[in-house]
Amino acid sequence: MAGKMRRSEASTSNSNTRGESVVVDCGRHKSSCGYCKSPGRTSLRAHSITVDDYQDLLDRGWRRSGAFLYKPEMEKTCCPSYTIRLRASDFVPSKEQQRVFRRMQRFLDGALDVKKTGEVFGDGNVSRGTCDCASNEASSSGAKEPSSGENHEENTEQKIANFLSDQVENVIRTCIESREFPGNVQFPKAIVKRVSQGKRKLSVEGLGDLMYSSNIAFQIAAAIRRAQSPGKGASQTVDSDVLSPKSIADKLAAPLNRLAETNGLEVRSCNGHINFYVASAQASSSQDSQIVVRSKESALGCKRKDCHLRDGSGHPDGKRRKLEIRLHRSSFDPEEFALYRRYQMKVHDDKPDHVTESSYRRFLVDTPLVFVPPSGDGTVPPCGFGSFHQQYVIDGRLVAVGVVDILPKCLSSKYLFWDPDFAFLSLGKYSALQEIGWVKENQAHCSSLQYYYLGYYIHSCSKMRYKAAYNPSELLCPLRYQWVPFDVARPLLDRKPYVVLSDIPLLQNGESSRTFVSENVMEQQEKHTKEEESDDVRVEEHDEEMIESEFESSDDESDSDTYETPVGTGNVNVNNILVGLKGSRFRYKDLQRAFGPEERSYLESQLHRYQRVVGAELSERMVYSLG
C-alpha cells in the first residue's frame, strides 16, 4: 500500500511554519524486541516529521532510529519498555555523578593523578587516557612521603600496593563502562594488600614470589548477588557462573598482565584472588624501589609522537587541557564515523565489515525531523530544533559524540559513542550530565524546553536500570500516557514487568491487578527467565542501536494482524485522517469514494491500525502517504 515517496508528494499548502509531517508504512515487526527477539513493536517509516509532532509521539511512547519510528507493544513484549524523562531543573546529582564531573575537571586541570586514570591493558592499545608507555607513570607522586623514622621498605611497598589498587579500580571501571559488570551496583573499592613475609615464598613455577594480592573479586560477586536478590526486586539476569569470584578474577587479571612488561610483575588469578608475583631474585626492597623509580623515569621520558594524553608532565607550566563541546546539525562527518567504527569494534567486538558507512548513515545521520531555525522570540533555542551531533573534543581530539534530538519540550538523547582510550572519564555519564546542563541553560532562550528524555527504561533488564539514577525521573503510563514518578512506580515494577502506571493508586489500595497486567507478558517473562541463553544482550547507554538492523531486514506482518483497541478509546473513526495521494492531501472522508470496496476495506484496516498507534489527534495532523 505505502511506498517510497518523493519530497514533492506532500502538499505544503496551509502548513504551519514548522513544516508538515509525512509518514509512510504502518506495521508490526516480526522480531522487534532488541533484547530477547520476541514480537512486540509497531513501526512507522517517516519521510519527514515536524518537531512538534515528534514531541507528541515521544509522549505517546515512540522513539526513532534514523528515519524509522517505533513503539513497543507493551502487552506483547517480554521486555516492557517505558519512556523515561527528567525535569532538568529538578535534577539532583548523586555522589557518583558528582565524582564523574570532578574527575573530568581534575583531568582538564592537569591535576588528575595518572595512577588514578591508568590504562586499559591489553592488545597493546592505550585506553585510559594515557599513552602506551604511561602505565609506568603510576609513581608515588600522589602518595605521602615517608616521614623520618618510618621504615623505608615498608613505605615503598605500601605505595606500590596503593598503585596496584588503583590499577584494579581502573579495570573495574572499564568493565562497568563496557557493561561486563552491571552499572547499577555499588561496588566496594579495590584494595591490593602486601602479602606477609611468611607467605611470600608461595612461588608459582615460572612466576616468582607472591608479593601482593587482592580479594576484590569476592566482594564484587557478593555485591552483584545482593543487587539481584529477590528481596531487591531485580530479576536474575546474570548467570552466576559468569560472574563468580573465579570468573571475575580471571576477567580482571587478563588486562592487568601488562604490568609484567612495565613494572617487573606477573599477574595471575587463583581461585578468585588476584595475585601479583615478582621474580624471586628480585623480590626485595630494591626491586620494589625500582618499580617506582622506573615509573618516574617513564613519565618524564616519553618521546612518542602519537602520545595524545599526558598528566601534569605532558602540560608544562601547569597548562590546562581544553575541552570543547560543539553542537552541529546531523550530517556525515568522516572523523565521527572513524570514531564510531573504532568504538563498535573495540567496545562491542563488531567485525569491520559490519560497521559500514551506509549503516552508520541510516542509524545515526539520517533523520526525518524538519529543522526549525532560531527565531529570537523566546520560542526556539539559539541552535534551533532538529537532530544534532554533540562533539566532545579534548585538545583537538574527538573523544565522544552524542546524537540527540532537540525538541520544543526536551532534549532527547538517542545514542553516544566514545573513544575507548578515554573510558576512564566515564564519558557516558559525563555526557548525560552535560546534556541535562544544556537543557537548564537553554531554558532562558526557550521556556518550553524543560525535560531530558533518556529513551526507554526496562525494569526487567538490570543493564537498563542506570537510567533511573538520574533523579527525580518519571515513567510514561503506556495506556493513558500520564507521567508517574519513578519512585512511585518502582515497587509495582519490582513485582511485575508490565504495569499500567496510571492505575498504581488502585493497585496500592489492594485491588486486583489482573485487569492491568497482561497474562501473556508474564508467561513470556517467566519463559525468558528460565532459558539459559549464551549470548549476552548488548545494551547501550543510549539504547537504539539494535533497531536499525531489524528495520533493514524485516517486513511488516500480514494485514490479518489485529490491534486491540486501548481501554477507553471507543469506536475509531478514520474519516478525518489526513491522507497524501499523488502530491495532494485529503481527509479520508473526501477520498474514500475513489476506491472500490476491496481497496477501501484494506485501506481502512490500515488506517484504523495507524490511528490506534499514533492517536486521533496526530492522525489528523500528520500526512499518511499512499504514494
mmCIF file of C-alpha atoms in Angstrom, residues 384-557:
data_model
loop_
_atom_site.group_PDB
_atom_site.id
_atom_site.type_symbol
_atom_site.label_atom_id
_atom_site.label_comp_id
_atom_site.label_asym_id
_atom_site.label_seq_id
_atom_site.Cartn_x
_atom_site.Cartn_y
_atom_site.Cartn_z
ATOM 1 C CA GLY A 384 17.175 25.640 16.511
ATOM 2 C CA PHE A 385 15.102 22.469 16.727
ATOM 3 C CA GLY A 386 16.005 19.223 14.986
ATOM 4 C CA SER A 387 18.582 16.421 15.030
ATOM 5 C CA PHE A 388 22.120 17.193 16.183
ATOM 6 C CA HIS A 389 25.500 15.665 16.912
ATOM 7 C CA GLN A 390 27.253 16.970 20.009
ATOM 8 C CA GLN A 391 31.026 16.558 19.754
ATOM 9 C CA TYR A 392 33.356 16.349 22.757
ATOM 10 C CA VAL A 393 36.851 17.453 21.735
ATOM 11 C CA ILE A 394 39.853 17.435 24.098
ATOM 12 C CA ASP A 395 42.945 19.289 22.879
ATOM 13 C CA GLY A 396 41.749 18.947 19.304
ATOM 14 C CA ARG A 397 40.999 15.217 19.548
ATOM 15 C CA LEU A 398 37.424 13.974 19.094
ATOM 16 C CA VAL A 399 36.697 11.745 22.090
ATOM 17 C CA ALA A 400 32.894 11.325 22.040
ATOM 18 C CA VAL A 401 29.791 12.111 20.010
ATOM 19 C CA GLY A 402 26.291 12.345 21.442
ATOM 20 C CA VAL A 403 23.428 12.010 18.966
ATOM 21 C CA VAL A 404 20.427 13.993 20.210
ATOM 22 C CA ASP A 405 17.121 15.445 19.093
ATOM 23 C CA ILE A 406 16.249 18.931 20.357
ATOM 24 C CA LEU A 407 12.501 19.397 20.516
ATOM 25 C CA PRO A 408 10.081 22.022 21.861
ATOM 26 C CA LYS A 409 9.908 20.438 25.320
ATOM 27 C CA CYS A 410 13.094 18.419 25.620
ATOM 28 C CA LEU A 411 16.491 17.215 24.594
ATOM 29 C CA SER A 412 16.023 13.570 23.631
ATOM 30 C CA SER A 413 19.214 11.538 23.965
ATOM 31 C CA LYS A 414 19.473 8.955 21.213
ATOM 32 C CA TYR A 415 22.988 7.461 21.236
ATOM 33 C CA LEU A 416 26.567 8.024 22.359
ATOM 34 C CA PHE A 417 29.828 6.624 21.060
ATOM 35 C CA TRP A 418 33.238 7.412 22.515
ATOM 36 C CA ASP A 419 36.953 6.835 22.225
ATOM 37 C CA PRO A 420 37.968 3.689 24.159
ATOM 38 C CA ASP A 421 41.203 5.466 25.139
ATOM 39 C CA PHE A 422 39.105 7.757 27.346
ATOM 40 C CA ALA A 423 36.962 5.167 29.086
ATOM 41 C CA PHE A 424 38.390 6.238 32.455
ATOM 42 C CA LEU A 425 36.453 9.519 32.151
ATOM 43 C CA SER A 426 33.048 7.735 32.161
ATOM 44 C CA LEU A 427 32.011 9.693 29.103
ATOM 45 C CA GLY A 428 28.538 8.160 29.015
ATOM 46 C CA LYS A 429 27.693 9.571 32.416
ATOM 47 C CA TYR A 430 29.563 12.791 31.767
ATOM 48 C CA SER A 431 27.712 13.444 28.507
ATOM 49 C CA ALA A 432 24.361 12.841 30.234
ATOM 50 C CA LEU A 433 25.284 15.447 32.851
ATOM 51 C CA GLN A 434 26.259 17.872 30.105
ATOM 52 C CA GLU A 435 23.006 17.280 28.239
ATOM 53 C CA ILE A 436 20.994 17.913 31.402
ATOM 54 C CA GLY A 437 23.012 21.095 31.937
ATOM 55 C CA TRP A 438 22.354 22.137 28.347
ATOM 56 C CA VAL A 439 18.592 21.937 28.928
ATOM 57 C CA LYS A 440 18.911 24.072 32.061
ATOM 58 C CA GLU A 441 20.964 26.712 30.276
ATOM 59 C CA ASN A 442 18.686 26.945 27.258
ATOM 60 C CA GLN A 443 15.503 27.403 29.241
ATOM 61 C CA ALA A 444 16.453 31.086 29.243
ATOM 62 C CA HIS A 445 16.137 31.078 25.428
ATOM 63 C CA CYS A 446 13.152 28.724 25.165
ATOM 64 C CA SER A 447 10.880 28.476 28.197
ATOM 65 C CA SER A 448 9.107 25.345 26.955
ATOM 66 C CA LEU A 449 12.395 23.414 26.933
ATOM 67 C CA GLN A 450 12.340 21.692 30.309
ATOM 68 C CA TYR A 451 12.973 17.952 30.030
ATOM 69 C CA TYR A 452 15.718 15.452 29.343
ATOM 70 C CA TYR A 453 14.497 12.203 27.749
ATOM 71 C CA LEU A 454 16.718 9.163 28.273
ATOM 72 C CA GLY A 455 14.973 6.775 25.874
ATOM 73 C CA TYR A 456 13.388 3.592 27.198
ATOM 74 C CA TYR A 457 13.647 2.238 30.721
ATOM 75 C CA ILE A 458 13.365 -1.552 31.059
ATOM 76 C CA HIS A 459 12.973 -2.506 34.715
ATOM 77 C CA SER A 460 13.244 -6.218 33.936
ATOM 78 C CA CYS A 461 16.703 -5.667 32.420
ATOM 79 C CA SER A 462 19.337 -4.883 35.043
ATOM 80 C CA LYS A 463 21.589 -3.251 32.435
ATOM 81 C CA MET A 464 18.964 -0.584 31.787
ATOM 82 C CA ARG A 465 18.343 0.450 35.382
ATOM 83 C CA TYR A 466 21.130 3.015 35.391
ATOM 84 C CA LYS A 467 18.722 5.461 33.747
ATOM 85 C CA ALA A 468 16.703 5.722 36.948
ATOM 86 C CA ALA A 469 19.837 7.043 38.686
ATOM 87 C CA TYR A 470 19.119 10.462 37.172
ATOM 88 C CA ASN A 471 16.705 11.727 39.808
ATOM 89 C CA PRO A 472 13.881 12.581 40.014
ATOM 90 C CA SER A 473 12.744 10.759 36.868
ATOM 91 C CA GLU A 474 9.276 9.922 35.569
ATOM 92 C CA LEU A 475 7.888 6.996 33.580
ATOM 93 C CA LEU A 476 5.170 7.262 30.943
ATOM 94 C CA CYS A 477 1.997 5.248 31.514
ATOM 95 C CA PRO A 478 1.723 3.004 28.415
ATOM 96 C CA LEU A 479 -2.077 3.151 28.325
ATOM 97 C CA ARG A 480 -3.197 6.632 29.334
ATOM 98 C CA TYR A 481 0.069 8.468 28.646
ATOM 99 C CA GLN A 482 0.310 10.094 32.061
ATOM 100 C CA TRP A 483 3.675 10.675 33.741
ATOM 101 C CA VAL A 484 4.254 8.826 37.006
ATOM 102 C CA PRO A 485 7.233 9.431 39.371
ATOM 103 C CA PHE A 486 9.701 6.558 39.197
ATOM 104 C CA ASP A 487 9.776 6.207 42.982
ATOM 105 C CA VAL A 488 6.015 5.594 42.908
ATOM 106 C CA ALA A 489 6.221 3.089 40.043
ATOM 107 C CA ARG A 490 9.219 1.121 41.251
ATOM 108 C CA PRO A 491 7.535 -1.047 43.928
ATOM 109 C CA LEU A 492 4.995 -2.299 41.380
ATOM 110 C CA LEU A 493 7.647 -2.858 38.703
ATOM 111 C CA ASP A 494 9.650 -4.868 41.219
ATOM 112 C CA ARG A 495 6.744 -7.315 41.263
ATOM 113 C CA LYS A 496 5.564 -7.310 37.651
ATOM 114 C CA PRO A 497 7.312 -6.357 34.376
ATOM 115 C CA TYR A 498 4.266 -4.615 32.922
ATOM 116 C CA VAL A 499 2.014 -2.334 34.947
ATOM 117 C CA VAL A 500 -0.431 0.295 33.736
ATOM 118 C CA LEU A 501 1.205 3.049 35.732
ATOM 119 C CA SER A 502 -1.831 5.326 35.904
ATOM 120 C CA ASP A 503 -3.606 2.541 37.802
ATOM 121 C CA ILE A 504 -0.997 2.459 40.561
ATOM 122 C CA PRO A 505 -3.264 4.205 43.119
ATOM 123 C CA LEU A 506 -5.792 1.392 42.653
ATOM 124 C CA LEU A 507 -3.112 -1.270 42.914
ATOM 125 C CA GLN A 508 -1.675 0.323 46.032
ATOM 126 C CA ASN A 509 -5.134 0.228 47.595
ATOM 127 C CA GLY A 510 -5.094 -3.529 47.299
ATOM 128 C CA GLU A 511 -7.377 -4.037 44.318
ATOM 129 C CA SER A 512 -6.644 -6.906 41.961
ATOM 130 C CA SER A 513 -4.078 -6.131 39.286
ATOM 131 C CA ARG A 514 -5.170 -8.908 36.934
ATOM 132 C CA THR A 515 -7.095 -6.368 34.863
ATOM 133 C CA PHE A 516 -3.997 -4.263 34.367
ATOM 134 C CA VAL A 517 -1.265 -6.829 33.842
ATOM 135 C CA SER A 518 -1.049 -8.912 30.717
ATOM 136 C CA GLU A 519 -1.053 -12.670 31.357
ATOM 137 C CA ASN A 520 0.779 -13.068 28.065
ATOM 138 C CA VAL A 521 3.588 -10.801 29.241
ATOM 139 C CA MET A 522 4.008 -12.784 32.459
ATOM 140 C CA GLU A 523 4.192 -16.088 30.613
ATOM 141 C CA GLN A 524 6.792 -14.782 28.190
ATOM 142 C CA GLN A 525 8.812 -13.228 31.009
ATOM 143 C CA GLU A 526 8.856 -16.467 33.013
ATOM 144 C CA LYS A 527 9.911 -18.401 29.950
ATOM 145 C CA HIS A 528 12.626 -15.876 29.159
ATOM 146 C CA THR A 529 13.937 -16.010 32.743
ATOM 147 C CA LYS A 530 14.147 -19.803 32.766
ATOM 148 C CA GLU A 531 16.034 -20.033 29.497
ATOM 149 C CA GLU A 532 19.790 -20.021 29.791
ATOM 150 C CA GLU A 533 20.993 -18.041 26.833
ATOM 151 C CA SER A 534 24.656 -17.999 25.920
ATOM 152 C CA ASP A 535 24.527 -14.660 24.111
ATOM 153 C CA ASP A 536 24.791 -11.533 26.231
ATOM 154 C CA VAL A 537 22.314 -8.904 25.053
ATOM 155 C CA ARG A 538 24.032 -5.679 24.143
ATOM 156 C CA VAL A 539 22.512 -2.635 25.789
ATOM 157 C CA GLU A 540 23.978 0.794 25.261
ATOM 158 C CA GLU A 541 23.995 3.908 27.425
ATOM 159 C CA HIS A 542 21.748 5.148 24.596
ATOM 160 C CA ASP A 543 19.868 2.119 23.505
ATOM 161 C CA GLU A 544 18.629 2.238 19.923
ATOM 162 C CA GLU A 545 21.481 0.563 18.065
ATOM 163 C CA MET A 546 19.808 -2.803 17.722
ATOM 164 C CA ILE A 547 16.814 -1.227 15.998
ATOM 165 C CA GLU A 548 18.463 -0.225 12.724
ATOM 166 C CA SER A 549 19.366 -3.722 11.527
ATOM 167 C CA GLU A 550 15.888 -5.005 12.306
ATOM 168 C CA PHE A 551 14.196 -2.392 10.147
ATOM 169 C CA GLU A 552 16.599 -3.107 7.321
ATOM 170 C CA SER A 553 15.798 -6.818 7.164
ATOM 171 C CA SER A 554 12.174 -7.185 8.272
ATOM 172 C CA ASP A 555 8.864 -6.712 6.562
ATOM 173 C CA ASP A 556 5.544 -5.734 8.037
ATOM 174 C CA GLU A 557 3.342 -8.582 9.152
#
